[in-house]
Amino acid sequence: MKYIDEYRDGELARQLAASIGQEADSARTYHLMEFCGGHTHAISRYGLEDILPANVHMVHGPGCPVCVLPVGRIDAAIWLAGQADVILCTYGDMLRVPGSKRLSLLKAKAEGRDIRMVYSTLDAVKLAQANPARRVVFFAIGFETTTPPTAVAIKQAQALGLTNFFVFCNHVLTPSAIAQILDSPEVRELGTVKLDGFIGPAHVSTIIGSQPYEYFAEEYQRPVVIAGFEPLDVLQAVRMLVRQINDGRFAVENEFSRAVTRDGNAKAKSLVADMFELRKAFEWRGLGLVPYSALRIKHAYAAFDAERHWDVPQDSVADNKACECGAILRGVKKPIDCKLFGTICTPENPMGSCMVSAEGACAAHWTYGRFRDTKAPTA
Ligand code: SF4
């Protein structure tokens, strides 16, 4: 297939779903976690769960970069925005995620702090160039896909001789999060979350390749199929997982071969390795402290590190008690299990991060009406 429409062909999708139904063993269930928010979005948008056999269950994972950032780091970004001469900039979704006391960057901006939305890391560098008397902090978030652009921005700031450009680094790593889920008591001991296989990330894998997932397949005996974000990609990945599970195989397979190789993007990986090093541990919303799951800026680039320039608070702050984002990100609950879903919490009035980002499970369910058969929202 060559064109995007072909990956969205409804008739082909129905045929693929029917073949999954024929191949799936009716005597068992299949619980498949889609790690990525992009897959969650595709599954909701195209109603894929409606055409899959009843014994194939999709479990949402923690692969939404905005969702997994804990409250403490949002509070820290708001704190940074309050420092003298600071312009804090970040991507649009981050502005609306509630921190503690329901304060968000957007509300902090309304209260007078200089907080701006940027579309790219290079916009942030331009902001620093245009405002030499101010200190510009880029609030960097995201998985392996958005880390190389942050590295490029630091390199560019260095080449331009900028001394007023800083990065508040919150880049996180996919493989560590998958390991944390597989090691969680819900999966390992209690069996409350059943996971028979993973749909591996699309964009992340274009950078890191398929090789890092081989460890999970071998060590945890779970098949992984890397898939693109189109509906036929997801259905094809489900069929590949069902086949592996039926055969008792635990391999890494690559459905997204049009963009992903085993070794990934060597140039991007070397740029990231030059600029960043592993943190010993990093807090994730829903997953808690995850060892070696995030990056910090290396000493050689310390002049651009906001956490070295300021004594940034490192507090762990509890989530809103009523918000079930944490459990949703671990695959323990679904958006409709949250009492606030569609009542108090909507995209216009998000109570948690999963309702803010387009990749968040709550926002995907809300936007594409995945609640309609189960719960009628009042808003
Ligand atoms: S519906 Fe809102 S409050 Fe409930 S889990 Fe989702 S984001 Fe949190």
mmCIF file of C-alpha atoms and ligand atoms in Angstrom:
data_model
loop_
_atom_site.group_PDB
_atom_site.id
_atom_site.type_symbol
_atom_site.label_atom_id
_atom_site.label_comp_id
_atom_site.label_asym_id
_atom_site.label_seq_id
_atom_site.Cartn_x
_atom_site.Cartn_y
_atom_site.Cartn_z
ATOM 1 C CA MET A 1 0.000 0.000 0.000
ATOM 2 C CA LYS A 2 1.171 3.476 -0.836
ATOM 3 C CA TYR A 3 -1.437 6.070 0.103
ATOM 4 C CA ILE A 4 -2.947 6.961 3.456
ATOM 5 C CA ASP A 5 -6.516 6.216 2.329
ATOM 6 C CA GLU A 6 -5.562 2.609 1.743
ATOM 7 C CA TYR A 7 -4.619 2.238 5.410
ATOM 8 C CA ARG A 8 -8.114 3.493 6.331
ATOM 9 C CA ASP A 9 -10.141 1.300 3.983
ATOM 10 C CA GLY A 10 -13.269 0.247 5.890
ATOM 11 C CA GLU A 11 -13.922 -2.913 3.890
ATOM 12 C CA LEU A 12 -10.349 -4.117 4.321
ATOM 13 C CA ALA A 13 -10.605 -3.335 8.041
ATOM 14 C CA ARG A 14 -13.734 -5.474 8.361
ATOM 15 C CA GLN A 15 -12.071 -8.332 6.468
ATOM 16 C CA LEU A 16 -9.014 -8.111 8.697
ATOM 17 C CA ALA A 17 -11.171 -8.086 11.837
ATOM 18 C CA ALA A 18 -13.075 -11.117 10.520
ATOM 19 C CA SER A 19 -9.834 -12.998 9.930
ATOM 20 C CA ILE A 20 -8.733 -12.157 13.496
ATOM 21 C CA GLY A 21 -12.068 -13.612 14.641
ATOM 22 C CA GLN A 22 -11.360 -16.825 12.731
ATOM 23 C CA GLU A 23 -7.829 -17.143 14.051
ATOM 24 C CA ALA A 24 -8.517 -16.205 17.674
ATOM 25 C CA ASP A 25 -9.115 -19.237 19.883
ATOM 26 C CA SER A 26 -12.665 -18.937 21.225
ATOM 27 C CA ALA A 27 -11.635 -20.873 24.339
ATOM 28 C CA ARG A 28 -9.323 -18.101 25.532
ATOM 29 C CA THR A 29 -9.023 -14.330 25.832
ATOM 30 C CA TYR A 30 -6.355 -12.012 24.421
ATOM 31 C CA HIS A 31 -5.403 -8.898 26.405
ATOM 32 C CA LEU A 32 -3.219 -6.644 24.284
ATOM 33 C CA MET A 33 -1.752 -3.384 25.570
ATOM 34 C CA GLU A 34 -1.316 -0.565 23.091
ATOM 35 C CA PHE A 35 1.508 1.360 24.740
ATOM 36 C CA CYS A 36 1.128 4.506 22.677
ATOM 37 C CA GLY A 37 -1.453 7.258 22.966
ATOM 38 C CA GLY A 38 -1.410 7.438 19.168
ATOM 39 C CA HIS A 39 -2.725 3.883 19.013
ATOM 40 C CA THR A 40 -5.321 4.610 21.703
ATOM 41 C CA HIS A 41 -6.461 7.536 19.582
ATOM 42 C CA ALA A 42 -6.694 5.381 16.405
ATOM 43 C CA ILE A 43 -8.572 2.619 18.239
ATOM 44 C CA SER A 44 -11.155 5.105 19.548
ATOM 45 C CA ARG A 45 -11.384 7.193 16.406
ATOM 46 C CA TYR A 46 -11.974 4.281 14.057
ATOM 47 C CA GLY A 47 -14.026 2.185 16.492
ATOM 48 C CA LEU A 48 -11.651 -0.750 16.200
ATOM 49 C CA GLU A 49 -12.779 -2.339 19.465
ATOM 50 C CA ASP A 50 -16.280 -2.594 17.980
ATOM 51 C CA ILE A 51 -15.139 -4.809 15.113
ATOM 52 C CA LEU A 52 -12.663 -6.973 17.019
ATOM 53 C CA PRO A 53 -13.858 -10.321 18.379
ATOM 54 C CA ALA A 54 -15.288 -10.142 21.905
ATOM 55 C CA ASN A 55 -12.404 -12.146 23.370
ATOM 56 C CA VAL A 56 -9.751 -9.690 22.101
ATOM 57 C CA HIS A 57 -9.400 -6.862 24.618
ATOM 58 C CA MET A 58 -7.358 -3.717 24.112
ATOM 59 C CA VAL A 59 -5.704 -2.305 27.241
ATOM 60 C CA HIS A 60 -4.563 1.334 27.185
ATOM 61 C CA GLY A 61 -0.958 1.918 28.205
ATOM 62 C CA PRO A 62 1.070 4.874 29.513
ATOM 63 C CA GLY A 63 2.358 6.139 26.166
ATOM 64 C CA CYS A 64 0.980 9.645 26.328
ATOM 65 C CA PRO A 65 3.866 12.003 27.121
ATOM 66 C CA VAL A 66 1.688 14.743 28.571
ATOM 67 C CA CYS A 67 -0.272 12.271 30.720
ATOM 68 C CA VAL A 68 2.685 10.591 32.407
ATOM 69 C CA LEU A 69 4.335 13.728 33.732
ATOM 70 C CA PRO A 70 3.637 13.844 37.481
ATOM 71 C CA VAL A 71 2.067 16.793 39.267
ATOM 72 C CA GLY A 72 5.375 17.698 40.936
ATOM 73 C CA ARG A 73 7.078 18.413 37.613
ATOM 74 C CA ILE A 74 4.186 20.628 36.474
ATOM 75 C CA ASP A 75 4.388 22.511 39.763
ATOM 76 C CA ALA A 76 8.143 22.852 39.185
ATOM 77 C CA ALA A 77 7.536 24.339 35.716
ATOM 78 C CA ILE A 78 5.072 26.826 37.222
ATOM 79 C CA TRP A 79 7.695 27.650 39.876
ATOM 80 C CA LEU A 80 10.284 28.251 37.134
ATOM 81 C CA ALA A 81 7.879 30.579 35.340
ATOM 82 C CA GLY A 82 7.747 32.643 38.526
ATOM 83 C CA GLN A 83 11.515 33.270 38.686
ATOM 84 C CA ALA A 84 12.946 36.681 37.846
ATOM 85 C CA ASP A 85 13.160 37.573 34.139
ATOM 86 C CA VAL A 86 11.940 34.158 33.033
ATOM 87 C CA ILE A 87 9.921 33.381 29.916
ATOM 88 C CA LEU A 88 8.771 29.765 30.141
ATOM 89 C CA CYS A 89 7.730 28.102 26.898
ATOM 90 C CA THR A 90 6.421 24.678 26.025
ATOM 91 C CA TYR A 91 4.107 22.738 23.714
ATOM 92 C CA GLY A 92 0.402 23.620 23.756
ATOM 93 C CA ASP A 93 -0.981 20.578 25.592
ATOM 94 C CA MET A 94 1.274 21.122 28.596
ATOM 95 C CA LEU A 95 -0.298 24.506 29.273
ATOM 96 C CA ARG A 96 -3.636 22.994 30.308
ATOM 97 C CA VAL A 97 -2.512 20.085 32.497
ATOM 98 C CA PRO A 98 -3.545 20.727 36.092
ATOM 99 C CA GLY A 99 -0.782 20.864 38.693
ATOM 100 C CA SER A 100 -1.510 20.923 42.400
ATOM 101 C CA LYS A 101 -4.377 23.116 43.668
ATOM 102 C CA ARG A 102 -5.722 22.913 40.083
ATOM 103 C CA LEU A 103 -3.198 25.533 38.966
ATOM 104 C CA SER A 104 -1.988 25.026 35.399
ATOM 105 C CA LEU A 105 0.540 26.906 33.306
ATOM 106 C CA LEU A 106 -2.382 28.539 31.512
ATOM 107 C CA LYS A 107 -3.833 29.797 34.799
ATOM 108 C CA ALA A 108 -0.375 30.935 35.922
ATOM 109 C CA LYS A 109 -0.135 32.883 32.642
ATOM 110 C CA ALA A 110 -3.506 34.481 33.353
ATOM 111 C CA GLU A 111 -2.111 35.498 36.750
ATOM 112 C CA GLY A 112 0.707 37.370 35.006
ATOM 113 C CA ARG A 113 3.595 34.942 34.492
ATOM 114 C CA ASP A 114 5.244 35.072 31.089
ATOM 115 C CA ILE A 115 4.389 31.652 29.678
ATOM 116 C CA ARG A 116 4.262 31.042 25.951
ATOM 117 C CA MET A 117 3.309 28.227 23.624
ATOM 118 C CA VAL A 118 5.814 27.100 21.003
ATOM 119 C CA TYR A 119 5.395 24.722 18.082
ATOM 120 C CA SER A 120 9.001 23.547 18.016
ATOM 121 C CA THR A 121 12.171 23.617 20.058
ATOM 122 C CA LEU A 122 13.691 26.010 17.545
ATOM 123 C CA ASP A 123 10.885 28.500 18.298
ATOM 124 C CA ALA A 124 12.155 28.431 21.867
ATOM 125 C CA VAL A 125 15.706 29.217 20.698
ATOM 126 C CA LYS A 126 14.368 32.108 18.588
ATOM 127 C CA LEU A 127 12.559 33.417 21.667
ATOM 128 C CA ALA A 128 15.870 33.482 23.561
ATOM 129 C CA GLN A 129 17.566 35.267 20.642
ATOM 130 C CA ALA A 130 14.814 37.873 20.491
ATOM 131 C CA ASN A 131 14.851 38.493 24.263
ATOM 132 C CA PRO A 132 18.515 38.803 25.336
ATOM 133 C CA ALA A 133 17.576 40.513 28.611
ATOM 134 C CA ARG A 134 15.294 37.630 29.649
ATOM 135 C CA ARG A 135 16.000 34.010 30.582
ATOM 136 C CA VAL A 136 14.065 31.615 28.359
ATOM 137 C CA VAL A 137 13.262 28.165 29.762
ATOM 138 C CA PHE A 138 12.001 25.454 27.433
ATOM 139 C CA PHE A 139 9.845 22.952 29.384
ATOM 140 C CA ALA A 140 10.878 19.819 27.476
ATOM 141 C CA ILE A 141 8.660 16.752 27.679
ATOM 142 C CA GLY A 142 8.123 13.592 25.702
ATOM 143 C CA PHE A 143 9.403 10.165 24.806
ATOM 144 C CA GLU A 144 12.310 9.261 22.538
ATOM 145 C CA THR A 145 10.604 10.955 19.570
ATOM 146 C CA THR A 146 10.825 14.480 20.951
ATOM 147 C CA THR A 147 14.225 14.138 22.630
ATOM 148 C CA PRO A 148 16.372 14.671 19.495
ATOM 149 C CA PRO A 149 14.728 18.053 18.705
ATOM 150 C CA THR A 150 15.554 19.203 22.242
ATOM 151 C CA ALA A 151 19.166 18.170 21.685
ATOM 152 C CA VAL A 152 19.196 20.097 18.399
ATOM 153 C CA ALA A 153 17.908 23.213 20.175
ATOM 154 C CA ILE A 154 20.689 23.056 22.776
ATOM 155 C CA LYS A 155 23.268 22.577 20.037
ATOM 156 C CA GLN A 156 21.860 25.547 18.175
ATOM 157 C CA ALA A 157 21.796 27.744 21.287
ATOM 158 C CA GLN A 158 25.422 26.793 21.880
ATOM 159 C CA ALA A 159 26.376 27.608 18.276
ATOM 160 C CA LEU A 160 24.653 30.992 18.601
ATOM 161 C CA GLY A 161 26.482 31.694 21.860
ATOM 162 C CA LEU A 162 23.214 32.145 23.779
ATOM 163 C CA THR A 163 23.597 32.374 27.547
ATOM 164 C CA ASN A 164 19.904 32.947 28.253
ATOM 165 C CA PHE A 165 18.491 29.659 26.943
ATOM 166 C CA PHE A 166 17.704 26.807 29.350
ATOM 167 C CA VAL A 167 15.959 23.453 29.135
ATOM 168 C CA PHE A 168 13.867 21.959 31.947
ATOM 169 C CA CYS A 169 14.383 18.377 30.841
ATOM 170 C CA ASN A 170 11.588 15.832 31.374
ATOM 171 C CA HIS A 171 12.295 13.396 28.574
ATOM 172 C CA VAL A 172 11.325 9.830 29.434
ATOM 173 C CA LEU A 173 12.077 6.379 28.051
ATOM 174 C CA THR A 174 9.577 3.863 26.733
ATOM 175 C CA PRO A 175 11.313 0.532 27.498
ATOM 176 C CA SER A 176 11.647 1.352 31.216
ATOM 177 C CA ALA A 177 7.914 2.079 31.438
ATOM 178 C CA ILE A 178 7.004 -1.235 29.786
ATOM 179 C CA ALA A 179 9.287 -3.053 32.238
ATOM 180 C CA GLN A 180 7.669 -1.224 35.172
ATOM 181 C CA ILE A 181 4.207 -2.316 34.010
ATOM 182 C CA LEU A 182 5.290 -5.923 33.563
ATOM 183 C CA ASP A 183 6.886 -5.872 37.026
ATOM 184 C CA SER A 184 3.857 -4.248 38.670
ATOM 185 C CA PRO A 185 1.952 -6.244 41.315
ATOM 186 C CA GLU A 186 -1.236 -5.991 39.221
ATOM 187 C CA VAL A 187 0.427 -7.891 36.373
ATOM 188 C CA ARG A 188 2.908 -10.136 38.205
ATOM 189 C CA GLU A 189 1.217 -11.146 41.439
ATOM 190 C CA LEU A 190 -2.423 -10.193 41.526
ATOM 191 C CA GLY A 191 -3.280 -10.924 37.925
ATOM 192 C CA THR A 192 -5.793 -8.068 37.941
ATOM 193 C CA VAL A 193 -4.258 -6.743 34.725
ATOM 194 C CA LYS A 194 -3.876 -9.438 32.126
ATOM 195 C CA LEU A 195 -1.318 -8.673 29.439
ATOM 196 C CA ASP A 196 -0.689 -11.215 26.719
ATOM 197 C CA GLY A 197 1.181 -8.947 24.335
ATOM 198 C CA PHE A 198 2.087 -5.388 23.350
ATOM 199 C CA ILE A 199 1.514 -3.190 20.356
ATOM 200 C CA GLY A 200 4.806 -1.312 20.323
ATOM 201 C CA PRO A 201 5.118 2.431 19.647
ATOM 202 C CA ALA A 202 5.328 3.757 16.111
ATOM 203 C CA HIS A 203 7.124 7.103 16.270
ATOM 204 C CA VAL A 204 9.333 6.182 19.231
ATOM 205 C CA SER A 205 10.481 3.093 17.358
ATOM 206 C CA THR A 206 11.530 5.129 14.322
ATOM 207 C CA ILE A 207 14.209 6.555 16.653
ATOM 208 C CA ILE A 208 15.189 3.631 18.914
ATOM 209 C CA GLY A 209 14.378 0.813 16.479
ATOM 210 C CA SER A 210 12.807 -2.527 17.356
ATOM 211 C CA GLN A 211 15.854 -3.986 19.096
ATOM 212 C CA PRO A 212 15.146 -2.558 22.623
ATOM 213 C CA TYR A 213 11.885 -4.556 22.832
ATOM 214 C CA GLU A 214 13.627 -7.877 22.311
ATOM 215 C CA TYR A 215 14.415 -7.935 26.019
ATOM 216 C CA PHE A 216 10.700 -7.960 27.002
ATOM 217 C CA ALA A 217 9.825 -10.623 24.538
ATOM 218 C CA GLU A 218 12.556 -12.893 25.918
ATOM 219 C CA GLU A 219 12.591 -11.983 29.602
ATOM 220 C CA TYR A 220 8.853 -11.554 30.208
ATOM 221 C CA GLN A 221 7.674 -13.930 27.469
ATOM 222 C CA ARG A 222 5.343 -11.387 25.884
ATOM 223 C CA PRO A 223 5.150 -10.834 22.119
ATOM 224 C CA VAL A 224 5.598 -7.295 20.808
ATOM 225 C CA VAL A 225 4.445 -6.033 17.425
ATOM 226 C CA ILE A 226 5.499 -2.527 16.437
ATOM 227 C CA ALA A 227 2.677 -0.895 14.495
ATOM 228 C CA GLY A 228 1.878 2.301 12.642
ATOM 229 C CA PHE A 229 -0.957 4.599 13.682
ATOM 230 C CA GLU A 230 -3.434 3.870 10.904
ATOM 231 C CA PRO A 231 -6.412 1.572 11.593
ATOM 232 C CA LEU A 232 -5.200 -1.187 9.296
ATOM 233 C CA ASP A 233 -1.783 -1.017 10.963
ATOM 234 C CA VAL A 234 -3.385 -1.612 14.351
ATOM 235 C CA LEU A 235 -5.600 -4.450 13.122
ATOM 236 C CA GLN A 236 -2.689 -6.116 11.351
ATOM 237 C CA ALA A 237 -0.643 -5.848 14.575
ATOM 238 C CA VAL A 238 -3.505 -7.449 16.519
ATOM 239 C CA ARG A 239 -3.582 -10.326 14.032
ATOM 240 C CA MET A 240 0.200 -10.775 14.302
ATOM 241 C CA LEU A 241 -0.057 -10.830 18.112
ATOM 242 C CA VAL A 242 -2.925 -13.328 18.064
ATOM 243 C CA ARG A 243 -0.880 -15.590 15.801
ATOM 244 C CA GLN A 244 2.167 -15.395 18.068
ATOM 245 C CA ILE A 245 0.077 -16.099 21.161
ATOM 246 C CA ASN A 246 -1.607 -19.058 19.461
ATOM 247 C CA ASP A 247 1.798 -20.435 18.454
ATOM 248 C CA GLY A 248 3.299 -19.842 21.910
ATOM 249 C CA ARG A 249 5.938 -17.522 20.443
ATOM 250 C CA PHE A 250 7.392 -14.407 22.124
ATOM 251 C CA ALA A 251 9.092 -12.413 19.397
ATOM 252 C CA VAL A 252 9.418 -8.795 18.350
ATOM 253 C CA GLU A 253 7.774 -8.304 14.982
ATOM 254 C CA ASN A 254 7.635 -5.131 12.968
ATOM 255 C CA GLU A 255 4.376 -4.268 11.211
ATOM 256 C CA PHE A 256 5.600 -0.673 10.675
ATOM 257 C CA SER A 257 8.483 -1.698 8.431
ATOM 258 C CA ARG A 258 7.836 1.294 6.157
ATOM 259 C CA ALA A 259 9.355 3.505 8.873
ATOM 260 C CA VAL A 260 11.009 1.350 11.559
ATOM 261 C CA THR A 261 14.211 -0.690 11.357
ATOM 262 C CA ARG A 262 15.804 -2.908 13.992
ATOM 263 C CA ASP A 263 18.495 -0.348 14.799
ATOM 264 C CA GLY A 264 16.521 2.882 14.470
ATOM 265 C CA ASN A 265 17.907 6.273 13.548
ATOM 266 C CA ALA A 266 21.660 6.220 14.217
ATOM 267 C CA LYS A 267 22.106 9.975 13.859
ATOM 268 C CA ALA A 268 19.323 10.819 16.309
ATOM 269 C CA LYS A 269 20.511 8.217 18.800
ATOM 270 C CA SER A 270 24.067 9.532 18.700
ATOM 271 C CA LEU A 271 22.867 13.129 19.175
ATOM 272 C CA VAL A 272 20.849 12.069 22.225
ATOM 273 C CA ALA A 273 23.729 10.007 23.639
ATOM 274 C CA ASP A 274 26.056 13.002 23.291
ATOM 275 C CA MET A 275 23.691 15.388 25.089
ATOM 276 C CA PHE A 276 21.842 13.356 27.741
ATOM 277 C CA GLU A 277 22.489 10.781 30.447
ATOM 278 C CA LEU A 278 20.182 8.504 32.431
ATOM 279 C CA ARG A 279 18.609 9.681 35.671
ATOM 280 C CA LYS A 280 18.789 7.018 38.399
ATOM 281 C CA ALA A 281 15.036 7.269 38.858
ATOM 282 C CA PHE A 282 12.183 9.481 37.702
ATOM 283 C CA GLU A 283 8.604 9.751 38.885
ATOM 284 C CA TRP A 284 5.854 8.891 36.383
ATOM 285 C CA ARG A 285 2.197 9.577 36.944
ATOM 286 C CA GLY A 286 0.592 6.244 37.721
ATOM 287 C CA LEU A 287 3.822 4.250 37.713
ATOM 288 C CA GLY A 288 5.635 5.945 40.599
ATOM 289 C CA LEU A 289 9.430 6.121 40.695
ATOM 290 C CA VAL A 290 10.770 4.191 37.711
ATOM 291 C CA PRO A 291 14.501 3.359 37.691
ATOM 292 C CA TYR A 292 16.568 4.652 34.776
ATOM 293 C CA SER A 293 13.471 5.852 32.958
ATOM 294 C CA ALA A 294 14.347 9.460 32.117
ATOM 295 C CA LEU A 295 17.141 11.659 30.857
ATOM 296 C CA ARG A 296 19.025 14.626 32.214
ATOM 297 C CA ILE A 297 21.406 16.998 30.472
ATOM 298 C CA LYS A 298 25.062 15.967 30.663
ATOM 299 C CA HIS A 299 27.606 18.085 32.546
ATOM 300 C CA ALA A 300 29.201 19.245 29.281
ATOM 301 C CA TYR A 301 25.966 21.124 28.503
ATOM 302 C CA ALA A 302 25.270 22.213 32.114
ATOM 303 C CA ALA A 303 25.036 25.878 31.063
ATOM 304 C CA PHE A 304 21.712 25.042 29.390
ATOM 305 C CA ASP A 305 20.273 22.959 32.232
ATOM 306 C CA ALA A 306 17.495 24.755 34.121
ATOM 307 C CA GLU A 307 17.845 22.282 37.009
ATOM 308 C CA ARG A 308 21.463 23.361 37.498
ATOM 309 C CA HIS A 309 20.811 27.068 36.997
ATOM 310 C CA TRP A 310 17.943 27.182 39.511
ATOM 311 C CA ASP A 311 17.306 25.137 42.630
ATOM 312 C CA VAL A 312 14.189 23.641 41.051
ATOM 313 C CA PRO A 313 11.811 21.961 43.570
ATOM 314 C CA GLN A 314 11.922 18.162 43.250
ATOM 315 C CA ASP A 315 8.827 17.426 45.340
ATOM 316 C CA SER A 316 6.565 14.467 44.759
ATOM 317 C CA VAL A 317 2.980 15.758 44.806
ATOM 318 C CA ALA A 318 -0.085 13.527 45.069
ATOM 319 C CA ASP A 319 -2.622 13.390 42.224
ATOM 320 C CA ASN A 320 -6.140 14.711 42.580
ATOM 321 C CA LYS A 321 -7.745 11.897 44.612
ATOM 322 C CA ALA A 322 -10.807 11.655 42.407
ATOM 323 C CA CYS A 323 -8.814 11.385 39.170
ATOM 324 C CA GLU A 324 -8.128 7.849 37.958
ATOM 325 C CA CYS A 325 -5.403 8.810 35.460
ATOM 326 C CA GLY A 326 -2.790 6.837 37.386
ATOM 327 C CA ALA A 327 -4.808 3.610 37.228
ATOM 328 C CA ILE A 328 -5.713 4.233 33.565
ATOM 329 C CA LEU A 329 -2.036 4.708 32.660
ATOM 330 C CA ARG A 330 -1.225 1.350 34.315
ATOM 331 C CA GLY A 331 -4.004 -0.382 32.386
ATOM 332 C CA VAL A 332 -5.906 -1.112 35.611
ATOM 333 C CA LYS A 333 -8.943 1.045 34.775
ATOM 334 C CA LYS A 334 -10.668 2.549 31.761
ATOM 335 C CA PRO A 335 -11.849 6.172 31.435
ATOM 336 C CA ILE A 336 -15.483 5.229 32.054
ATOM 337 C CA ASP A 337 -14.467 3.787 35.438
ATOM 338 C CA CYS A 338 -13.743 7.348 36.612
ATOM 339 C CA LYS A 339 -16.674 9.028 38.354
ATOM 340 C CA LEU A 340 -15.620 12.398 36.965
ATOM 341 C CA PHE A 341 -15.487 11.274 33.319
ATOM 342 C CA GLY A 342 -17.892 13.364 31.266
ATOM 343 C CA THR A 343 -19.502 14.856 34.370
ATOM 344 C CA ILE A 344 -17.052 17.214 36.003
ATOM 345 C CA CYS A 345 -14.095 16.331 33.770
ATOM 346 C CA THR A 346 -14.256 17.172 30.065
ATOM 347 C CA PRO A 347 -11.648 18.498 27.600
ATOM 348 C CA GLU A 348 -12.911 22.039 28.323
ATOM 349 C CA ASN A 349 -12.522 21.496 32.064
ATOM 350 C CA PRO A 350 -9.884 18.783 32.516
ATOM 351 C CA MET A 351 -9.339 17.465 36.030
ATOM 352 C CA GLY A 352 -6.441 15.254 35.011
ATOM 353 C CA SER A 353 -3.799 14.977 32.314
ATOM 354 C CA CYS A 354 -5.521 12.092 30.457
ATOM 355 C CA MET A 355 -8.338 14.460 29.467
ATOM 356 C CA VAL A 356 -5.977 17.170 28.168
ATOM 357 C CA SER A 357 -3.802 15.621 25.546
ATOM 358 C CA ALA A 358 -5.209 14.316 22.256
ATOM 359 C CA GLU A 359 -3.202 11.174 23.045
ATOM 360 C CA GLY A 360 -4.779 10.778 26.478
ATOM 361 C CA ALA A 361 -7.174 7.851 26.932
ATOM 362 C CA CYS A 362 -9.921 9.990 28.520
ATOM 363 C CA ALA A 363 -9.755 12.610 25.758
ATOM 364 C CA ALA A 364 -9.825 9.881 23.080
ATOM 365 C CA HIS A 365 -12.844 8.186 24.656
ATOM 366 C CA TRP A 366 -14.627 11.501 25.056
ATOM 367 C CA THR A 367 -13.840 12.830 21.595
ATOM 368 C CA TYR A 368 -14.968 9.710 19.771
ATOM 369 C CA GLY A 369 -17.910 8.856 21.998
ATOM 370 C CA ARG A 370 -16.554 5.550 23.283
ATOM 371 C CA PHE A 371 -18.680 6.058 26.417
ATOM 372 C CA ARG A 372 -22.029 6.022 24.644
ATOM 373 C CA ASP A 373 -22.952 2.379 25.201
ATOM 374 C CA THR A 374 -21.889 2.408 28.784
ATOM 375 C CA LYS A 375 -22.369 5.803 30.382
ATOM 376 C CA ALA A 376 -24.141 8.960 29.366
ATOM 377 C CA PRO A 377 -22.165 12.069 30.253
ATOM 378 C CA THR A 378 -24.077 14.993 31.646
ATOM 379 C CA ALA A 379 -21.959 17.614 29.903
HETATM 380 S S1 SF4 B 1 -11.921 11.510 33.371
HETATM 381 FE FE1 SF4 B 1 -10.691 13.228 34.101
HETATM 382 S S2 SF4 B 1 -10.569 12.956 36.305
HETATM 383 FE FE2 SF4 B 1 -11.193 10.986 35.415
HETATM 384 S S3 SF4 B 1 -9.311 9.859 35.059
HETATM 385 FE FE3 SF4 B 1 -9.766 10.953 33.183
HETATM 386 S S4 SF4 B 1 -8.612 12.871 33.377
HETATM 387 FE FE4 SF4 B 1 -8.727 11.994 35.447
#
